[in-house]
XYZ file of N, CA and C in Angstrom:
450
model
N -72.333 28.161 -3.252
C -73.225 29.085 -3.281
C -73.578 29.618 -4.604
N -72.773 29.234 -5.472
C -72.749 29.647 -7.056
C -73.953 28.889 -7.618
N -74.392 27.951 -7.203
C -75.599 27.170 -7.654
C -76.890 27.487 -7.098
N -76.995 28.750 -6.315
C -78.254 29.292 -5.832
C -79.086 29.816 -6.859
N -80.263 30.180 -6.237
C -81.425 30.705 -7.434
C -80.942 31.923 -7.765
N -80.199 32.929 -7.087
C -79.838 34.334 -7.514
C -78.745 33.985 -8.618
N -77.930 33.141 -8.562
C -77.138 33.123 -9.759
C -77.900 32.804 -11.054
N -79.141 32.154 -10.926
C -79.839 32.204 -12.314
C -80.328 33.424 -12.678
N -81.011 34.025 -11.423
C -81.432 35.355 -11.960
C -80.544 36.366 -12.391
N -79.248 36.252 -11.846
C -78.287 37.222 -12.301
C -77.872 36.751 -13.541
N -77.679 35.521 -13.912
C -77.313 35.251 -15.323
C -78.153 35.515 -16.551
N -79.713 35.490 -15.971
C -80.617 35.922 -16.919
C -80.536 37.372 -17.157
N -80.118 38.009 -16.220
C -80.029 39.381 -16.343
C -78.863 39.789 -17.414
N -77.506 39.065 -17.015
C -76.637 39.259 -18.234
C -77.322 38.977 -19.575
N -77.800 37.925 -19.823
C -78.334 37.324 -21.021
C -79.209 38.555 -21.585
N -80.141 38.920 -20.732
C -81.273 40.221 -21.178
C -80.249 41.297 -21.471
N -79.097 41.558 -20.967
C -78.472 42.727 -21.426
C -77.955 42.801 -22.691
N -77.450 41.489 -22.892
C -76.745 41.192 -24.361
C -77.912 41.317 -25.225
N -78.894 41.110 -25.044
C -80.108 41.134 -25.908
C -80.607 42.491 -26.338
N -80.673 43.356 -25.119
C -80.998 44.750 -25.382
C -79.811 45.301 -26.373
N -78.627 44.894 -26.148
C -77.568 45.689 -27.023
C -77.956 45.393 -28.294
N -78.422 44.301 -28.769
C -78.548 43.757 -30.200
C -80.103 44.047 -30.890
N -81.144 44.245 -29.991
C -82.325 44.365 -30.607
C -82.862 45.816 -30.682
N -83.823 46.124 -31.743
C -84.277 47.514 -31.823
C -85.204 47.676 -30.425
N -85.129 49.109 -29.940
C -86.105 49.378 -28.863
C -87.362 50.020 -29.315
N -87.229 50.588 -30.585
C -88.735 51.009 -31.054
C -88.251 51.669 -32.553
N -89.401 52.170 -32.993
C -89.421 52.873 -34.281
C -89.918 54.360 -34.596
N -89.286 55.360 -35.058
C -89.849 56.705 -35.271
C -90.369 56.575 -36.532
N -91.514 56.832 -36.854
C -92.233 57.059 -38.228
C -92.436 58.413 -38.647
N -92.221 58.760 -39.813
C -92.508 59.829 -40.696
C -93.236 59.277 -42.025
N -93.896 60.509 -42.396
C -94.727 60.264 -43.834
C -93.806 59.454 -44.835
N -92.571 59.571 -44.858
C -91.924 59.016 -45.846
C -90.836 57.814 -45.605
N -90.611 57.775 -44.232
C -89.525 56.710 -43.612
C -89.773 56.017 -42.140
N -88.927 55.165 -42.004
C -89.252 54.459 -40.667
C -87.756 54.431 -40.177
N -87.572 55.008 -38.919
C -86.158 54.856 -38.292
C -85.978 54.274 -37.085
N -85.168 53.234 -37.282
C -84.964 52.095 -36.197
C -84.206 52.778 -35.144
N -84.846 52.722 -33.819
C -83.960 53.032 -32.697
C -83.303 51.839 -31.910
N -82.143 51.563 -31.754
C -81.466 50.517 -31.103
C -80.637 51.088 -29.831
N -79.801 50.334 -29.136
C -79.309 50.836 -28.259
C -77.946 51.710 -28.630
N -77.523 51.458 -29.896
C -76.304 52.039 -30.359
C -76.426 53.099 -31.132
N -77.689 53.136 -32.242
C -77.843 54.009 -33.499
C -79.335 54.112 -33.620
N -79.407 55.132 -34.683
C -80.902 55.315 -35.080
C -80.248 55.057 -36.586
N -81.208 54.005 -37.129
C -81.017 53.804 -38.506
C -82.119 53.875 -39.329
N -82.009 54.259 -40.675
C -83.054 54.463 -41.551
C -82.736 53.270 -42.619
N -83.136 52.070 -42.601
C -82.812 51.456 -43.452
C -81.345 50.568 -43.499
N -80.277 51.061 -44.111
C -79.108 50.474 -43.727
C -78.067 51.325 -43.536
N -78.800 52.749 -43.497
C -77.948 54.098 -43.192
C -78.137 54.353 -41.773
N -77.111 54.652 -41.092
C -76.821 55.027 -39.677
C -76.889 56.704 -39.770
N -78.127 56.982 -38.995
C -78.568 58.434 -39.129
C -77.822 59.065 -38.021
N -77.839 58.705 -36.787
C -77.218 59.345 -35.599
C -76.815 58.212 -34.589
N -75.626 58.303 -33.805
C -75.030 57.349 -32.773
C -75.616 58.131 -31.298
N -76.526 58.818 -31.498
C -77.099 59.590 -30.091
C -77.501 58.702 -29.039
N -77.945 57.472 -29.354
C -78.203 56.606 -28.390
C -77.238 55.754 -27.652
N -75.966 56.201 -27.759
C -74.898 55.447 -27.343
C -74.877 55.349 -25.842
N -75.405 56.298 -24.875
C -75.618 56.190 -23.304
C -76.285 54.811 -23.008
N -77.417 54.483 -23.785
C -78.055 53.316 -23.514
C -77.486 52.007 -23.721
N -76.267 52.142 -24.652
C -75.522 50.946 -25.001
C -74.602 50.925 -23.792
N -73.986 51.984 -23.368
C -72.947 51.889 -22.146
C -73.673 51.671 -20.866
N -74.985 51.850 -20.722
C -75.522 51.639 -19.379
C -75.720 50.141 -19.819
N -76.301 49.361 -20.721
C -76.489 47.933 -20.784
C -74.963 47.156 -20.612
N -73.935 47.757 -21.221
C -72.748 47.059 -20.986
C -72.315 47.093 -19.601
N -72.389 48.127 -18.606
C -72.294 48.507 -17.397
C -72.984 47.701 -16.521
N -74.041 47.339 -16.763
C -75.174 46.509 -16.035
C -74.766 45.140 -16.455
N -74.366 44.855 -17.451
C -74.024 43.318 -17.637
C -72.689 42.963 -16.970
N -71.648 43.995 -16.845
C -70.293 43.644 -16.419
C -70.570 43.689 -14.443
N -71.427 44.690 -14.238
C -71.460 44.485 -12.869
C -72.283 43.157 -12.284
N -73.426 42.837 -13.155
C -74.060 41.466 -13.039
C -73.158 40.307 -13.152
N -72.212 40.276 -13.934
C -71.394 39.310 -14.167
C -70.582 39.180 -12.930
N -69.729 40.397 -12.662
C -68.969 40.547 -11.237
C -69.829 39.947 -10.063
N -70.996 40.312 -9.880
C -72.026 40.079 -8.948
C -72.142 38.493 -8.701
N -72.039 37.946 -9.897
C -72.309 36.356 -9.635
C -71.120 35.649 -9.043
N -69.956 36.024 -9.485
C -68.643 35.459 -8.667
C -68.112 35.977 -7.606
N -69.190 36.969 -6.872
C -68.532 37.596 -5.489
C -69.698 36.889 -4.635
N -69.791 35.563 -4.641
C -71.115 34.881 -3.825
C -70.638 34.807 -2.417
N -69.201 34.733 -2.177
C -68.920 34.583 -0.635
C -69.114 36.022 0.174
N -69.189 37.232 -0.669
C -69.341 38.578 0.032
C -70.809 38.860 -0.311
N -71.628 38.296 0.494
C -73.092 38.647 0.265
C -73.636 40.237 0.052
N -73.235 40.778 0.904
C -73.357 42.340 1.204
C -73.035 42.801 0.072
N -71.501 42.494 -0.628
C -71.537 43.298 -1.877
C -72.263 42.863 -2.950
N -72.779 41.607 -2.995
C -73.813 41.154 -3.944
C -74.804 41.924 -4.108
N -75.248 42.363 -2.728
C -76.758 43.002 -2.599
C -76.468 44.538 -3.286
N -75.283 44.962 -2.684
C -74.785 46.564 -3.342
C -74.847 46.448 -4.789
N -73.926 45.744 -5.506
C -73.727 45.610 -6.584
C -75.268 45.390 -7.542
N -76.232 44.436 -7.091
C -77.162 44.271 -7.527
C -78.167 45.397 -7.518
N -78.024 46.244 -6.315
C -78.894 47.379 -6.297
C -78.221 48.522 -7.306
N -76.870 48.663 -7.410
C -76.412 49.463 -8.323
C -76.902 48.999 -9.837
N -76.748 47.872 -10.157
C -77.341 47.770 -11.483
C -78.869 47.835 -11.754
N -79.621 47.996 -10.768
C -80.864 48.247 -10.750
C -81.189 49.743 -10.870
N -80.372 50.501 -10.278
C -80.139 52.100 -10.534
C -79.947 52.324 -11.981
N -79.016 51.519 -12.373
C -78.453 51.956 -13.890
C -79.693 51.576 -14.846
N -80.311 50.575 -14.261
C -81.414 50.313 -15.309
C -82.870 51.331 -15.239
N -82.783 51.856 -14.133
C -83.545 52.867 -14.261
C -83.339 53.974 -14.850
N -82.055 54.117 -15.015
C -81.270 55.271 -15.487
C -81.354 55.183 -17.187
N -81.440 53.753 -17.590
C -81.407 53.497 -18.934
C -82.869 53.880 -19.340
N -83.937 53.417 -18.544
C -85.242 54.310 -19.078
C -85.608 55.696 -18.925
N -84.441 56.254 -18.064
C -84.619 57.803 -18.074
C -83.957 58.612 -19.483
N -82.925 57.510 -19.720
C -82.183 58.056 -20.962
C -83.165 57.723 -22.292
N -83.747 56.765 -22.338
C -84.653 56.205 -23.259
C -85.915 57.262 -23.523
N -86.331 57.667 -22.410
C -87.548 58.624 -22.708
C -86.895 59.851 -22.888
N -86.094 60.426 -22.684
C -85.336 61.709 -23.129
C -84.972 61.794 -24.352
N -84.591 60.615 -24.984
C -84.008 60.393 -26.295
C -85.469 60.427 -27.120
N -86.684 59.672 -26.641
C -87.856 59.539 -27.399
C -88.499 60.925 -27.299
N -88.585 61.661 -26.463
C -89.015 63.225 -26.140
C -88.464 64.001 -27.024
N -87.037 64.137 -26.945
C -86.513 64.984 -27.867
C -86.614 64.999 -29.292
N -86.672 63.196 -29.886
C -86.869 63.186 -31.109
C -88.470 63.633 -31.667
N -89.285 63.301 -30.728
C -90.785 63.424 -30.916
C -90.929 65.044 -30.957
N -90.242 65.796 -30.133
C -90.683 67.153 -30.176
C -89.919 68.007 -30.995
N -88.584 67.612 -31.343
C -87.607 68.427 -32.365
C -88.229 68.288 -33.829
N -88.505 66.793 -34.011
C -88.598 66.438 -35.430
C -90.093 66.127 -35.977
N -90.905 66.028 -34.825
C -92.389 65.580 -34.753
C -92.430 64.467 -35.528
N -91.525 63.204 -35.025
C -91.956 61.872 -35.461
C -92.856 61.370 -34.351
N -93.720 60.340 -35.012
C -94.371 59.264 -33.939
C -93.498 58.213 -33.773
N -93.584 57.595 -32.302
C -92.834 56.608 -31.818
C -93.710 55.340 -31.754
N -93.040 54.261 -31.920
C -93.793 52.941 -31.730
C -92.649 52.210 -31.102
N -93.115 51.761 -29.606
C -92.083 50.946 -29.146
C -92.052 49.469 -29.555
N -90.931 48.893 -29.363
C -90.756 47.297 -29.655
C -90.823 46.563 -28.344
N -91.165 45.213 -28.451
C -91.097 44.451 -27.189
C -89.999 44.304 -26.383
N -88.751 44.849 -27.059
C -87.512 44.609 -26.469
C -87.508 45.739 -25.279
N -88.236 46.824 -25.189
C -88.456 47.782 -24.213
C -88.556 47.101 -22.652
N -89.362 46.036 -22.791
C -89.655 45.519 -21.485
C -88.482 44.775 -20.863
N -87.404 44.505 -21.543
C -86.264 43.751 -20.957
C -85.603 44.323 -19.781
N -85.347 45.633 -19.811
C -84.764 46.281 -18.730
C -85.654 46.139 -17.436
N -87.182 46.122 -17.526
C -88.023 46.134 -16.516
C -88.060 44.702 -16.073
N -87.900 43.569 -16.962
C -87.752 42.118 -16.312
C -86.324 42.076 -15.708
N -85.400 42.895 -16.489
C -84.028 42.888 -15.366
C -84.103 43.474 -14.077
N -84.856 44.403 -14.002
C -85.185 45.064 -12.590
C -85.854 44.223 -11.660
N -86.926 43.609 -12.447
C -87.745 42.666 -11.592
C -86.590 41.282 -10.728
N -85.962 40.753 -11.851
C -85.015 39.630 -11.412
C -83.848 40.187 -10.739
N -83.663 41.393 -10.757
C -82.517 41.965 -9.847
C -82.966 42.163 -8.311
N -84.304 42.416 -8.226
C -85.074 42.603 -7.096
C -85.081 41.344 -6.325
N -85.508 40.050 -7.163
C -85.743 38.675 -6.717
C -84.425 38.303 -6.254
N -83.140 38.765 -6.903
C -82.026 38.052 -6.456
C -81.607 38.771 -5.067
N -82.048 39.907 -5.033
C -81.446 40.793 -3.657
C -82.196 39.927 -2.536
N -83.579 39.575 -2.895
C -84.358 38.909 -1.762
C -83.797 37.446 -1.462
N -83.274 36.851 -2.532
C -82.615 35.404 -2.389
C -81.402 35.867 -1.786
N -80.562 36.754 -2.034
C -79.301 36.855 -1.360
C -79.356 37.186 -0.095
N -80.482 38.134 0.233
C -80.864 38.406 1.795
C -81.105 37.144 2.547
N -82.021 36.173 1.670
C -82.535 35.049 2.550
C -81.268 34.033 2.712
N -80.340 34.165 2.073
C -79.103 33.503 2.217
C -78.308 33.650 3.355
N -78.119 35.149 3.543
C -77.524 35.897 4.618
C -78.178 35.634 5.937
N -79.427 35.394 5.942
C -80.254 35.262 7.155
C -79.797 33.691 7.577
N -79.869 32.803 6.511
C -79.560 31.599 6.792
C -78.214 31.253 7.393
N -77.079 31.871 6.829
C -75.838 31.765 7.271
C -75.703 32.613 8.976
N -76.420 33.559 9.183
C -76.304 34.194 10.549
C -77.111 33.093 11.575
N -78.077 32.670 11.046
C -78.672 31.656 12.092
C -77.970 30.355 12.315
N -76.986 29.931 11.128
C -76.102 28.804 11.620
C -75.028 29.530 12.434
N -74.661 30.754 12.487
C -73.615 31.107 13.148
C -73.981 31.163 14.677
N -75.533 31.477 15.077
C -75.946 31.701 16.186
C -75.950 30.138 17.148
N -76.392 29.192 15.913
C -76.392 27.749 16.418
C -75.363 27.213 17.233
N -73.971 27.751 16.435
C -72.754 27.050 16.756
C -72.349 27.710 17.952
């Protein structure tokens, strides 16, 4: 069962979560400086301004761990579906934390914000998680049909 298509989807999600941890999610602009928003910190050049985005980093670690566990729980398909659903919920939470952080920074300090292409990676992970759930359900239906034949 480990060679199924859902395993590939879940493995891609793990890779995307590792990419999310290291890539910048966007940039805040002022008249004098550019501040980079990553999942772990706000940076201006080489200086770390704040570690306020750490919840985004924690969420991406949690999703990577849950998804990695999901890959190896292939014998318990209902658990796979549940864990994949939890990871999707965490990814939605990632976007909520991201939106709150951007809203706070733009209203409090009147920065202008520009998104990076990496902000699409959680959305791609949500879509892949949904596709993995569909493939897991398809496997479950196949196993149930074989049980009926016996």
